[in-house]
PDB file of C-alpha atoms in Angstrom:
ATOM      1  CA  MET A   1      70.374 129.051 106.770  1.00  0.00           C
ATOM      2  CA  ARG A   2      68.897 132.411 105.846  1.00  0.00           C
ATOM      3  CA  PRO A   3      70.736 133.386 102.629  1.00  0.00           C
ATOM      4  CA  ALA A   4      72.273 136.678 104.240  1.00  0.00           C
ATOM      5  CA  CYS A   5      73.807 133.694 106.421  1.00  0.00           C
ATOM      6  CA  ALA A   6      75.430 131.864 103.667  1.00  0.00           C
ATOM      7  CA  MET A   7      77.543 134.390 101.711  1.00  0.00           C
ATOM      8  CA  PRO A   8      80.373 134.201 104.667  1.00  0.00           C
ATOM      9  CA  ALA A   9      79.969 130.321 103.965  1.00  0.00           C
ATOM     10  CA  LEU A  10      80.473 130.455 100.450  1.00  0.00           C
ATOM     11  CA  VAL A  11      82.976 133.095 101.005  1.00  0.00           C
ATOM     12  CA  LEU A  12      85.283 131.436 102.963  1.00  0.00           C
ATOM     13  CA  ALA A  13      84.426 128.096 100.919  1.00  0.00           C
ATOM     14  CA  PHE A  14      86.229 129.578  97.997  1.00  0.00           C
ATOM     15  CA  ALA A  15      88.929 131.517  99.951  1.00  0.00           C
ATOM     16  CA  LEU A  16      89.922 127.831 101.398  1.00  0.00           C
ATOM     17  CA  CYS A  17      89.708 126.583  97.413  1.00  0.00           C
ATOM     18  CA  GLY A  18      92.446 129.005  95.911  1.00  0.00           C
ATOM     19  CA  CYS A  19      95.091 127.409  99.198  1.00  0.00           C
ATOM     20  CA  ALA A  20      93.979 123.858  98.344  1.00  0.00           C
ATOM     21  CA  GLY A  21      96.320 123.437  95.606  1.00  0.00           C
ATOM     22  CA  GLU A  22      96.216 121.835  92.060  1.00  0.00           C
ATOM     23  CA  LYS A  23      95.785 118.109  91.678  1.00  0.00           C
ATOM     24  CA  LEU A  24      97.819 116.261  89.476  1.00  0.00           C
ATOM     25  CA  TRP A  25      97.781 112.518  87.803  1.00  0.00           C
ATOM     26  CA  MET A  26     101.429 110.911  89.049  1.00  0.00           C
ATOM     27  CA  LYS A  27     102.593 107.326  88.122  1.00  0.00           C
ATOM     28  CA  ARG A  28     106.407 105.716  89.121  1.00  0.00           C
ATOM     29  CA  GLY A  29     108.227 106.486  85.848  1.00  0.00           C
ATOM     30  CA  ALA A  30     106.057 108.817  83.869  1.00  0.00           C
ATOM     31  CA  GLY A  31     107.089 112.078  83.413  1.00  0.00           C
ATOM     32  CA  PRO A  32     104.878 115.607  83.075  1.00  0.00           C
ATOM     33  CA  GLY A  33     104.262 114.465  79.368  1.00  0.00           C
ATOM     34  CA  GLU A  34     103.458 110.820  79.636  1.00  0.00           C
ATOM     35  CA  ALA A  35     101.039 111.878  81.770  1.00  0.00           C
ATOM     36  CA  ASN A  36      99.744 114.547  80.389  1.00  0.00           C
ATOM     37  CA  ALA A  37      99.143 112.183  77.056  1.00  0.00           C
ATOM     38  CA  ASP A  38      97.363 109.547  79.224  1.00  0.00           C
ATOM     39  CA  GLU A  39      94.866 111.685  80.963  1.00  0.00           C
ATOM     40  CA  LEU A  40      93.830 113.389  77.554  1.00  0.00           C
ATOM     41  CA  SER A  41      93.614 109.601  76.039  1.00  0.00           C
ATOM     42  CA  CYS A  42      91.627 109.225  79.008  1.00  0.00           C
ATOM     43  CA  ALA A  43      89.585 112.403  78.359  1.00  0.00           C
ATOM     44  CA  GLU A  44      88.524 111.360  74.858  1.00  0.00           C
ATOM     45  CA  GLU A  45      88.048 107.463  75.716  1.00  0.00           C
ATOM     46  CA  SER A  46      85.384 108.506  78.061  1.00  0.00           C
ATOM     47  CA  GLU A  47      83.738 111.203  75.806  1.00  0.00           C
ATOM     48  CA  SER A  48      83.885 108.627  73.329  1.00  0.00           C
ATOM     49  CA  ARG A  49      81.803 105.850  76.241  1.00  0.00           C
ATOM     50  CA  ALA A  50      79.688 108.621  77.847  1.00  0.00           C
ATOM     51  CA  SER A  51      77.306 108.657  74.484  1.00  0.00           C
ATOM     52  CA  ILE A  52      76.986 105.087  74.489  1.00  0.00           C
ATOM     53  CA  VAL A  53      76.335 104.448  78.542  1.00  0.00           C
ATOM     54  CA  ILE A  54      73.779 107.242  78.810  1.00  0.00           C
ATOM     55  CA  GLY A  55      70.049 106.560  78.404  1.00  0.00           C
ATOM     56  CA  ASP A  56      66.737 107.720  80.384  1.00  0.00           C
ATOM     57  CA  GLY A  57      66.268 106.006  83.374  1.00  0.00           C
ATOM     58  CA  VAL A  58      69.957 106.494  85.072  1.00  0.00           C
ATOM     59  CA  GLY A  59      68.746 108.195  87.932  1.00  0.00           C
ATOM     60  CA  PRO A  60      69.435 111.951  89.307  1.00  0.00           C
ATOM     61  CA  GLY A  61      73.033 113.039  89.734  1.00  0.00           C
ATOM     62  CA  PHE A  62      74.168 110.534  87.279  1.00  0.00           C
ATOM     63  CA  GLY A  63      74.563 112.605  84.128  1.00  0.00           C
ATOM     64  CA  PRO A  64      77.356 112.564  81.635  1.00  0.00           C
ATOM     65  CA  ALA A  65      79.099 114.622  83.295  1.00  0.00           C
ATOM     66  CA  THR A  66      79.412 112.270  86.348  1.00  0.00           C
ATOM     67  CA  ASP A  67      80.222 109.446  84.158  1.00  0.00           C
ATOM     68  CA  ARG A  68      82.990 110.660  82.079  1.00  0.00           C
ATOM     69  CA  PHE A  69      84.556 112.080  85.592  1.00  0.00           C
ATOM     70  CA  SER A  70      83.971 108.909  87.165  1.00  0.00           C
ATOM     71  CA  GLN A  71      84.964 106.925  83.877  1.00  0.00           C
ATOM     72  CA  ARG A  72      87.824 109.155  83.071  1.00  0.00           C
ATOM     73  CA  PHE A  73      89.199 108.511  86.706  1.00  0.00           C
ATOM     74  CA  ALA A  74      88.819 105.227  86.224  1.00  0.00           C
ATOM     75  CA  CYS A  75      91.106 105.189  83.064  1.00  0.00           C
ATOM     76  CA  LEU A  76      94.134 107.004  84.864  1.00  0.00           C
ATOM     77  CA  ARG A  77      93.904 104.772  87.832  1.00  0.00           C
ATOM     78  CA  SER A  78      93.954 101.622  84.975  1.00  0.00           C
ATOM     79  CA  ARG A  79      96.686 103.021  83.907  1.00  0.00           C
ATOM     80  CA  GLY A  80      98.756 103.378  87.394  1.00  0.00           C
ATOM     81  CA  TYR A  81      98.153 107.093  87.798  1.00  0.00           C
ATOM     82  CA  ARG A  82      97.428 108.266  91.315  1.00  0.00           C
ATOM     83  CA  LEU A  83      95.541 111.434  92.177  1.00  0.00           C
ATOM     84  CA  VAL A  84      98.172 114.070  94.120  1.00  0.00           C
ATOM     85  CA  THR A  85      97.175 117.560  95.532  1.00  0.00           C
ATOM     86  CA  ILE A  86     100.018 120.432  95.524  1.00  0.00           C
ATOM     87  CA  THR A  87     100.151 122.985  96.997  1.00  0.00           C
ATOM     88  CA  PRO A  88     100.012 126.364  95.135  1.00  0.00           C
ATOM     89  CA  GLU A  89     103.765 127.397  95.554  1.00  0.00           C
ATOM     90  CA  GLU A  90     104.452 124.166  93.840  1.00  0.00           C
ATOM     91  CA  SER A  91     102.570 124.333  90.731  1.00  0.00           C
ATOM     92  CA  LYS A  92     103.586 127.874  90.292  1.00  0.00           C
ATOM     93  CA  ARG A  93     106.923 126.681  89.901  1.00  0.00           C
ATOM     94  CA  LEU A  94     106.026 123.757  87.955  1.00  0.00           C
ATOM     95  CA  LYS A  95     104.333 125.526  85.472  1.00  0.00           C
ATOM     96  CA  SER A  96     107.569 128.294  85.595  1.00  0.00           C
ATOM     97  CA  LEU A  97     109.559 125.276  84.503  1.00  0.00           C
ATOM     98  CA  GLY A  98     110.651 123.739  81.146  1.00  0.00           C
ATOM     99  CA  GLY A  99     112.583 121.118  79.778  1.00  0.00           C
ATOM    100  CA  VAL A 100     114.921 119.341  81.812  1.00  0.00           C
ATOM    101  CA  GLU A 101     114.117 121.501  85.084  1.00  0.00           C
ATOM    102  CA  ARG A 102     110.677 121.118  84.918  1.00  0.00           C
ATOM    103  CA  GLU A 103     111.285 116.709  84.580  1.00  0.00           C
ATOM    104  CA  THR A 104     113.433 117.182  87.513  1.00  0.00           C
ATOM    105  CA  TYR A 105     111.540 119.023  89.538  1.00  0.00           C
ATOM    106  CA  TRP A 106     108.627 116.493  88.838  1.00  0.00           C
ATOM    107  CA  GLY A 107     110.502 113.518  90.385  1.00  0.00           C
ATOM    108  CA  GLU A 108     111.307 115.426  93.014  1.00  0.00           C
ATOM    109  CA  LEU A 109     107.093 116.025  93.305  1.00  0.00           C
ATOM    110  CA  GLN A 110     106.594 112.340  92.629  1.00  0.00           C
ATOM    111  CA  ARG A 111     108.859 111.038  95.743  1.00  0.00           C
ATOM    112  CA  LYS A 112     107.472 113.751  97.490  1.00  0.00           C
ATOM    113  CA  TYR A 113     103.770 112.480  97.653  1.00  0.00           C
ATOM    114  CA  GLY A 114     105.294 108.705  97.203  1.00  0.00           C
ATOM    115  CA  VAL A 115     105.118 108.369  94.043  1.00  0.00           C
ATOM    116  CA  ALA A 116     108.277 107.475  92.912  1.00  0.00           C
ATOM    117  CA  PRO A 117     110.843 105.792  95.075  1.00  0.00           C
TER     118      PRO A 117
END
């Protein structure tokens, strides 16, 4: 593909990414505060492990960033979390709420996306 032809495809890809929504880690019984704390904990855990696991000869495409991501993903999955994509509107509303209202809306999203009964 010539560079001039690739530009419209890139513009379209970026436009679609903006409409895709936000990804959140959710699990049954965990509110937004607990989910955030677990995500930070798994991120820290994956950072500490990545420096131990990565070395020469791992191969192309398996650098520290890839390894940290996969470890973080595995950590959250092992704690019972599921990655859910919410709409941009839902994301905006969630960010605008606080306290009990945020917890209540989080529960609604969990039910909508099959994370809670």
